[in-house]
Tab-separated table of C-alpha atoms in Angstrom:
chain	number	residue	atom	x	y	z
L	8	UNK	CA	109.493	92.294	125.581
L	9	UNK	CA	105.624	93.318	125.730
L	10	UNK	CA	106.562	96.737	125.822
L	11	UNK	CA	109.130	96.550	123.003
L	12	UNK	CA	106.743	94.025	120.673
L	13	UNK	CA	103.873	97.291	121.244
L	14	UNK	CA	105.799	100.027	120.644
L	15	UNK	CA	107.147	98.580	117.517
L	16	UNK	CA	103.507	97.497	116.223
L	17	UNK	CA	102.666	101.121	116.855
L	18	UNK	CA	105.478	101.999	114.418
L	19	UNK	CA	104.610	99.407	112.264
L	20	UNK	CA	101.524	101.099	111.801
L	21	UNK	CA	102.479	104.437	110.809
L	22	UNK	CA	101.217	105.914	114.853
L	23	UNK	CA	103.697	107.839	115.691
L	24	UNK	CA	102.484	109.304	118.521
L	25	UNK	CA	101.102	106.136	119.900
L	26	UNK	CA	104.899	104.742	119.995
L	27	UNK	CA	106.145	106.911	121.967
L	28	UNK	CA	104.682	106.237	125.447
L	29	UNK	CA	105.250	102.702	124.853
L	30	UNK	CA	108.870	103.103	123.635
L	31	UNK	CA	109.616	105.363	127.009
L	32	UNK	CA	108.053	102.740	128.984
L	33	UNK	CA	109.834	99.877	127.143
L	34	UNK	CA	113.218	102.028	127.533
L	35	UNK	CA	112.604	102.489	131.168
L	36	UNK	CA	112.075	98.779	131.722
L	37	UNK	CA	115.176	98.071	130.010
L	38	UNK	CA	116.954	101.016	132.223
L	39	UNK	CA	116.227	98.757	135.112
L	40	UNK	CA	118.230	96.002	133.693
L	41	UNK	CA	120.948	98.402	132.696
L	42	UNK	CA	124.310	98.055	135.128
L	43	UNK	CA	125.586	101.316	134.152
L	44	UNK	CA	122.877	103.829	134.934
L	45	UNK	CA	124.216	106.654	132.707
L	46	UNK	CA	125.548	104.289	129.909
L	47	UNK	CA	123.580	102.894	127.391
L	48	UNK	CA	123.414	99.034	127.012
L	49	UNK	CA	123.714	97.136	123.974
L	50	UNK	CA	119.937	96.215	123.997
L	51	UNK	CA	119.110	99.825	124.642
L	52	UNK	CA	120.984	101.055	121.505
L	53	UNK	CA	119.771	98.127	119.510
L	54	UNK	CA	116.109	99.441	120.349
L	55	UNK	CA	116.536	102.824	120.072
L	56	UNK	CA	118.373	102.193	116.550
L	57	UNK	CA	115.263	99.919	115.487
L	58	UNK	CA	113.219	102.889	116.610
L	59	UNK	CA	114.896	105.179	114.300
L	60	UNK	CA	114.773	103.130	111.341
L	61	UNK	CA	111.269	103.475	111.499
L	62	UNK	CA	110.178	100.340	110.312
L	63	UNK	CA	106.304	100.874	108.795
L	64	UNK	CA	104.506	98.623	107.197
L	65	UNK	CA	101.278	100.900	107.064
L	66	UNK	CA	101.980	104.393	106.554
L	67	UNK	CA	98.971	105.831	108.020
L	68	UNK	CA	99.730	109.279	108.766
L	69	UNK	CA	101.572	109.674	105.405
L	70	UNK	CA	98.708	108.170	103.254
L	71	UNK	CA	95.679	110.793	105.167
L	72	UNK	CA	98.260	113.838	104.456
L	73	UNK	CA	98.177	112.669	100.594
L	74	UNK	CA	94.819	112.221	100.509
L	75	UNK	CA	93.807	115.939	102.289
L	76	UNK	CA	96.410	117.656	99.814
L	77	UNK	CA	93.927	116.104	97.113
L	78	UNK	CA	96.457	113.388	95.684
L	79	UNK	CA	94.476	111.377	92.963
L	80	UNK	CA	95.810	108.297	94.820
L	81	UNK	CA	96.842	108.594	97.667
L	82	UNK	CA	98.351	105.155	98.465
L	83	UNK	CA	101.133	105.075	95.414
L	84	UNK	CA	103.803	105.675	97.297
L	85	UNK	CA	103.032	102.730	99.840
L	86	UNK	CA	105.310	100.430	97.861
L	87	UNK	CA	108.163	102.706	98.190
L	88	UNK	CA	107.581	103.423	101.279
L	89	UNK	CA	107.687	100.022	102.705
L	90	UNK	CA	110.856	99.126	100.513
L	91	UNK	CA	112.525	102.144	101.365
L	92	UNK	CA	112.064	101.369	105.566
L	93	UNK	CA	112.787	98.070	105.099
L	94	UNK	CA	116.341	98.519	103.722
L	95	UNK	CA	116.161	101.616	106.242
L	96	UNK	CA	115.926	98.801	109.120
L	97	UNK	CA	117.887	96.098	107.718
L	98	UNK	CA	120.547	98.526	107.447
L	99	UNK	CA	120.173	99.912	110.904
L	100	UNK	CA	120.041	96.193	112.609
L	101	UNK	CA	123.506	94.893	110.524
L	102	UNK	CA	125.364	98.099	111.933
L	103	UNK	CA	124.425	97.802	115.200
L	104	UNK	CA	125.575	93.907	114.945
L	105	UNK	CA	128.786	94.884	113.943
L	106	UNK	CA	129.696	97.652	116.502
L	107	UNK	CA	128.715	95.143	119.241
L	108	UNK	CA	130.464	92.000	117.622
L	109	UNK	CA	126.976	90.344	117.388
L	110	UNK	CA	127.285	87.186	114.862
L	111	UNK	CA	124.228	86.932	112.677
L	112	UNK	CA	125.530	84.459	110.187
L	113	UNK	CA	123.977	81.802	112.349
L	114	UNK	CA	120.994	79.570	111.750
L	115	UNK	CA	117.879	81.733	113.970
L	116	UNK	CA	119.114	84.692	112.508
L	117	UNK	CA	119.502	83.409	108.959
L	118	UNK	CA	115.773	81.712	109.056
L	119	UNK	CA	114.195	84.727	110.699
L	120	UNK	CA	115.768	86.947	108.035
L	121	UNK	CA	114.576	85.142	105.628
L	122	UNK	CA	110.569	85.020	107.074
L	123	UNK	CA	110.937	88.451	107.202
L	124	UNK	CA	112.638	89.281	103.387
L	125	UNK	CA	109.670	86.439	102.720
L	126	UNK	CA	106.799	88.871	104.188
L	127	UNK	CA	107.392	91.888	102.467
L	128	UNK	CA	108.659	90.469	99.462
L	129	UNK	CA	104.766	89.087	99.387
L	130	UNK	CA	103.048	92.047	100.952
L	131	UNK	CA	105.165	94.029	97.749
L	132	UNK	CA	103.609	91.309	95.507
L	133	UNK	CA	100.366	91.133	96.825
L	134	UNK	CA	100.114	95.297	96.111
L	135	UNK	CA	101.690	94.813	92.735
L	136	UNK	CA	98.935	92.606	91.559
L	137	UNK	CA	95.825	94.836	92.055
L	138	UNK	CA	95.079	98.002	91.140
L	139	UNK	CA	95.937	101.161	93.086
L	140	UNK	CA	92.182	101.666	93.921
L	141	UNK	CA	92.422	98.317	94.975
L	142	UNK	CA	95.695	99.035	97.250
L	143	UNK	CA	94.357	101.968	99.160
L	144	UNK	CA	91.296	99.908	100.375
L	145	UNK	CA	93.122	97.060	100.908
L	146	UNK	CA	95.761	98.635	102.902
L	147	UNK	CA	93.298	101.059	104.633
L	148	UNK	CA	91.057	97.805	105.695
L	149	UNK	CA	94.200	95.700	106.987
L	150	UNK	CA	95.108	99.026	109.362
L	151	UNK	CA	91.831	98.810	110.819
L	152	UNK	CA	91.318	95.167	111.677
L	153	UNK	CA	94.947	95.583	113.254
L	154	UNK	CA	93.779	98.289	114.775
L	155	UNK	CA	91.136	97.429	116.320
L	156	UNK	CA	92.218	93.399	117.130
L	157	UNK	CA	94.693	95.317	119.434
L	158	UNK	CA	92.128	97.139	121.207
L	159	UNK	CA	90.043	93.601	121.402
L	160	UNK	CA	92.827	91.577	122.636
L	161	UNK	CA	94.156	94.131	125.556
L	162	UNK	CA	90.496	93.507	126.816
L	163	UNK	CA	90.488	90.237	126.756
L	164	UNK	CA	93.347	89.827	127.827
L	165	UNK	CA	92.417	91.414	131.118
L	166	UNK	CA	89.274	89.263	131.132
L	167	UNK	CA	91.152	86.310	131.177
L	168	UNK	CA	93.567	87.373	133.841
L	169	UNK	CA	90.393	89.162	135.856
L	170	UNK	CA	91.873	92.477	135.139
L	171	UNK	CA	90.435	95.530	135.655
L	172	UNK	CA	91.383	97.100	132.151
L	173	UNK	CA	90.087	100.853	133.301
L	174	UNK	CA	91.970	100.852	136.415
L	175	UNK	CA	95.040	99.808	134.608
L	176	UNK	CA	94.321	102.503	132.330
L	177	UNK	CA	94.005	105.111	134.279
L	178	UNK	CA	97.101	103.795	136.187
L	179	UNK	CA	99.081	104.006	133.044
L	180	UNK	CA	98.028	107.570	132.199
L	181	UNK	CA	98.928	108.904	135.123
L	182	UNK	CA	102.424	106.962	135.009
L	183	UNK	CA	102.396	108.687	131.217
L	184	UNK	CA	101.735	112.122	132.481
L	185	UNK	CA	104.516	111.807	134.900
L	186	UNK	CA	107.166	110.453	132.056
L	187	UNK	CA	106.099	113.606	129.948
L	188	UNK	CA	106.873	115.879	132.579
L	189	UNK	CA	110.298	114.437	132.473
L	190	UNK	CA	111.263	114.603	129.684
L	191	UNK	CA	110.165	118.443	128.693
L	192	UNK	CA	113.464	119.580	129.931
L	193	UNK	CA	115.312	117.305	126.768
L	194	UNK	CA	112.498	118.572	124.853
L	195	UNK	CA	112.339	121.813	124.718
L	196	UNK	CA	116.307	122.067	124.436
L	197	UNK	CA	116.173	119.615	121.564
L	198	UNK	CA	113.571	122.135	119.975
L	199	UNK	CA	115.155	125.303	120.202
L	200	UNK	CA	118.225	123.462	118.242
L	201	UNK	CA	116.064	122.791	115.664
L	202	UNK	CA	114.502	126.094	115.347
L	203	UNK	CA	117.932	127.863	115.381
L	204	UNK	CA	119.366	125.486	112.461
L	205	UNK	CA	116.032	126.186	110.429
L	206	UNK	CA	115.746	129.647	111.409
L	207	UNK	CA	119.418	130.494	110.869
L	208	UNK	CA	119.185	129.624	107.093
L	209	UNK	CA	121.605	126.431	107.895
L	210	UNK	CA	119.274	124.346	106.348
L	211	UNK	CA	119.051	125.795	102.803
L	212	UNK	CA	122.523	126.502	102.863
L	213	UNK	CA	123.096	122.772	102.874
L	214	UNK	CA	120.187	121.789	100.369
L	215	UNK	CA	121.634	124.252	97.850
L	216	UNK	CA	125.197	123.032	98.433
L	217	UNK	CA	124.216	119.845	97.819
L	218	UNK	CA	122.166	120.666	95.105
L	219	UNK	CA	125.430	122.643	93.359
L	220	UNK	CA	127.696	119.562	93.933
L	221	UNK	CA	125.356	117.028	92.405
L	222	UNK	CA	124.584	118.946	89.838
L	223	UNK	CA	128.062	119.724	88.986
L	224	UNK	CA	128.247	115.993	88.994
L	225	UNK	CA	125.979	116.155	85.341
L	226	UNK	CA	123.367	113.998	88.009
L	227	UNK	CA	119.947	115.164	87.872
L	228	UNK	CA	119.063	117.491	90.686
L	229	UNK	CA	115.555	116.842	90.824
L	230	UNK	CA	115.819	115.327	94.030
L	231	UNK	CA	116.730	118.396	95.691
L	232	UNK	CA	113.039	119.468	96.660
L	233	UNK	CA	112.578	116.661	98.874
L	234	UNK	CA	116.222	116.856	100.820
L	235	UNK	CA	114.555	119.405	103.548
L	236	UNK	CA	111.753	116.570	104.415
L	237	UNK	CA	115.258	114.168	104.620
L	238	UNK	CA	117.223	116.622	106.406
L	239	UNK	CA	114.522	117.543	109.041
L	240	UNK	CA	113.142	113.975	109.637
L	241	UNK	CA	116.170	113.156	111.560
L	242	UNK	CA	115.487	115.976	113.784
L	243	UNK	CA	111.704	116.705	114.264
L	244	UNK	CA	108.470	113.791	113.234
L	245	UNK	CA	106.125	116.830	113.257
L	246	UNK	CA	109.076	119.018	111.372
L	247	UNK	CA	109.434	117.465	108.579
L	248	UNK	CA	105.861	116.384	108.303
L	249	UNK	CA	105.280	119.921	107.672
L	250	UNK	CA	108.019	120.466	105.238
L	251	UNK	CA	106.337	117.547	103.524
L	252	UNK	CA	102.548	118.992	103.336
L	253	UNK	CA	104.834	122.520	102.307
L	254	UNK	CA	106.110	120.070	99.370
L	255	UNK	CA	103.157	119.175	98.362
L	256	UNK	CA	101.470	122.191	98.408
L	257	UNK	CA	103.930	124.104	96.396
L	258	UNK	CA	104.354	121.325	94.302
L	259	UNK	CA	101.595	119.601	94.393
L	260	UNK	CA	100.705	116.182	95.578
L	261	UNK	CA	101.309	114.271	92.626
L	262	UNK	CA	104.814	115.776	91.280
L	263	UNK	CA	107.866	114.031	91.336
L	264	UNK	CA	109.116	115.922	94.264
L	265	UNK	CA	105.887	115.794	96.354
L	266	UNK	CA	105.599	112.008	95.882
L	267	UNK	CA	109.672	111.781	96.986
L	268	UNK	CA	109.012	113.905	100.035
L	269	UNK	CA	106.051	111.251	100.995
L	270	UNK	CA	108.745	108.720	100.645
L	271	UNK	CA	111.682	109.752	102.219
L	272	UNK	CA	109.679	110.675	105.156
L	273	UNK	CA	108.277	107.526	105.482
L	274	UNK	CA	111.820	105.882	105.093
L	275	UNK	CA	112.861	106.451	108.656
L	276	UNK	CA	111.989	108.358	111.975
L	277	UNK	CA	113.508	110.899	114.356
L	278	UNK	CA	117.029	109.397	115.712
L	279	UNK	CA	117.778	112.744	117.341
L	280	UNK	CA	114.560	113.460	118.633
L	281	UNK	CA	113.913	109.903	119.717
L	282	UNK	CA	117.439	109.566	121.272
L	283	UNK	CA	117.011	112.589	123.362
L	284	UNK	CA	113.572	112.052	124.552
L	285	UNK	CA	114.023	108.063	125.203
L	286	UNK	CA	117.494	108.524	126.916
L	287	UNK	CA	116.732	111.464	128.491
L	288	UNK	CA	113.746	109.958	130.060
L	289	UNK	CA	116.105	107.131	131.892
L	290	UNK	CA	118.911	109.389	132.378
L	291	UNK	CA	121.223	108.216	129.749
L	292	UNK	CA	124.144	110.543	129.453
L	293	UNK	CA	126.726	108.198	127.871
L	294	UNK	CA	124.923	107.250	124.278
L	295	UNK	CA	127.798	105.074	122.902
L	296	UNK	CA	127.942	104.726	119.314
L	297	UNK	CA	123.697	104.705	119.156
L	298	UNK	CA	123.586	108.067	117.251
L	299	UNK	CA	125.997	106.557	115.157
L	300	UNK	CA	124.408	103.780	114.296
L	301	UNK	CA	120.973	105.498	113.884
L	302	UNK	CA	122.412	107.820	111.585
L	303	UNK	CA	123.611	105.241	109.191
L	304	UNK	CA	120.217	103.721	109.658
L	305	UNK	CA	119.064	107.095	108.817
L	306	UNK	CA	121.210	107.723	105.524
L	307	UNK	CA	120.233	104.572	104.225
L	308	UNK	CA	116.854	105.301	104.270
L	309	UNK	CA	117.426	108.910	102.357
L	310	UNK	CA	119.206	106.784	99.704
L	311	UNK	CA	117.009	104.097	99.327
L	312	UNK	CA	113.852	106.246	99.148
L	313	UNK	CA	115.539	108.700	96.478
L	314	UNK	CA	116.514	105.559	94.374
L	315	UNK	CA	113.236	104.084	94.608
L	316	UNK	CA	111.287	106.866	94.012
L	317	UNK	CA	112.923	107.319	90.900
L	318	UNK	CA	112.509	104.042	90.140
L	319	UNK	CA	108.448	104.125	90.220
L	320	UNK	CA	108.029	107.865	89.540
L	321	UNK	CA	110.423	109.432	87.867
């Protein structure tokens, strides 16, 4: 539970890369519980689809990209961003449920549900009532006290336990080192898929069909510019992250398209990459109905971040 309440914070906070180690060390940990060694459990695939949902409440990462392509603010696509991975989650969480027959129409699920729609509906408030100048200190201020209580409380933590918190460190490192060795056989194999579907002209093929069919559709196809950040966030973190900056360079940082791409990229994370790299790490052969579920997760996301951004841009 430690390691799954840290990786998800990590998420939470827009760190991708910090999320990882945890989330191969909280997947390992949950490997050990696992009866079937090369079948993933139900808690497995209900982490790993949690994981791929890519619930933020702080999108970091997204917000310093904005602000080096020169956006004038930066931060207005926070909002969206949190709405859009929130329904991304929510999403996720109800199909996993229903694949494994989980009931959630219970009380502790109906109260927690409700804390949670409570929080963001009042972090979404609390942004809507001050300015935008106001938001991006606001937000940037609340990442670093986070931030940095995390740091604070790990020490003291290991203070209060008589710890040493270096030699644990270090301990952990090396454990980390040894994890990434195992798992560059998944990812290099994972990234010479994604090269060949890029490089093969697969991925514009499907844009621009999509593109023609909407558009056939009398819908407006405005959309279209962001659907390679969509396509490729499913596959690659860093990947679309550079169609994104691409976006917004082309673009620019504060078109409707550039602002979209921000969004949708924020919406969810990797479920292919993250599948590969967290099961392969354990050994997981058998994935069930996880990339599935991940996918819908996934979808969801794309929808709700194209609606939305509409909604506040458009």
């Amino acid at each position: 539970l430690g390691s799954i309440f840290m990786n998800m914070s990590a998420n939470m906070l827009g760190l991708d890369n910090a999320a990882t180690p945890l989330g191969l060390k909280a997947m390992k940990e949950l490997q050990e519980l696992n009866l079937k060694k090369d079948t993933a459990s139900n808690p497995m695939i209900m982490f790993l689809v949690v994981n791929t949902s890519g619930l933020i409440i702080i999108p970091i990462s997204i917000m310093v990209y904005r602000a080096q392509m020169g956006a004038a603010q930066p931060t207005d696509v926070f909002i969206p961003i949190l709405l859009s991975t929130f329904i991304s989650t929510l999403v996720g969480v109800i199909a996993v449920s229903i694949a494994q027959k989980i009931n959630l129409i219970n009380k502790p699920i109906l109260l927690l549900t409700g804390v949670i729609c409570l929080f963001f509906s009042g972090l979404v408030y609390l942004f809507l009532s001050v300015s935008r100048e106001e938001m991006g200190t606001y937000s940037t201020l609340i990442a670093n006290i986070l931030l940095f209580s995390v740091i604070i409380l790990f020490i003291l933590t290991g203070v209060r336990k008589k710890i040493n918190v270096y030699d644990s460190f270090v301990e952990g490192a090396k454990e980390g080192f040894t994890t990434a060795v195992r798992i560059i056989p998944y990812l290099v194999a994972f990234l010479v898929g994604i090269a060949v579907f890029r490089t093969s002209g697969a991925m514009d093929f499907l844009v621009e069909g999509i593109g023609y069919v909407v558009g056939l559709c009398g819908v407006d196809t405005s959309f279209v510019g962001a659907l390679p950040t969509a396509l490729m966030k499913s596959l690659s973190g860093s990947g679309a992250n550079g169609l994104m900056i691409d976006t917004m360079k082309e673009l620019g940082p504060d078109s409707f398209v550039g602002r979209m791409s921000c969004v949708v990229r924020g919406a969810s994370d990797t479920t292919f990459y993250i599948l590969a790299v967290y099961f392969g790490s354990v050994g997981i052969s058998k994935t069930r109905n996880a990339v599935t579920c991940g996918l819908i997760a996934d979808f969801s996301g794309i929808i709700a971040a194209i609606l939305i951004s509409y909604l506040f841009f458009f």
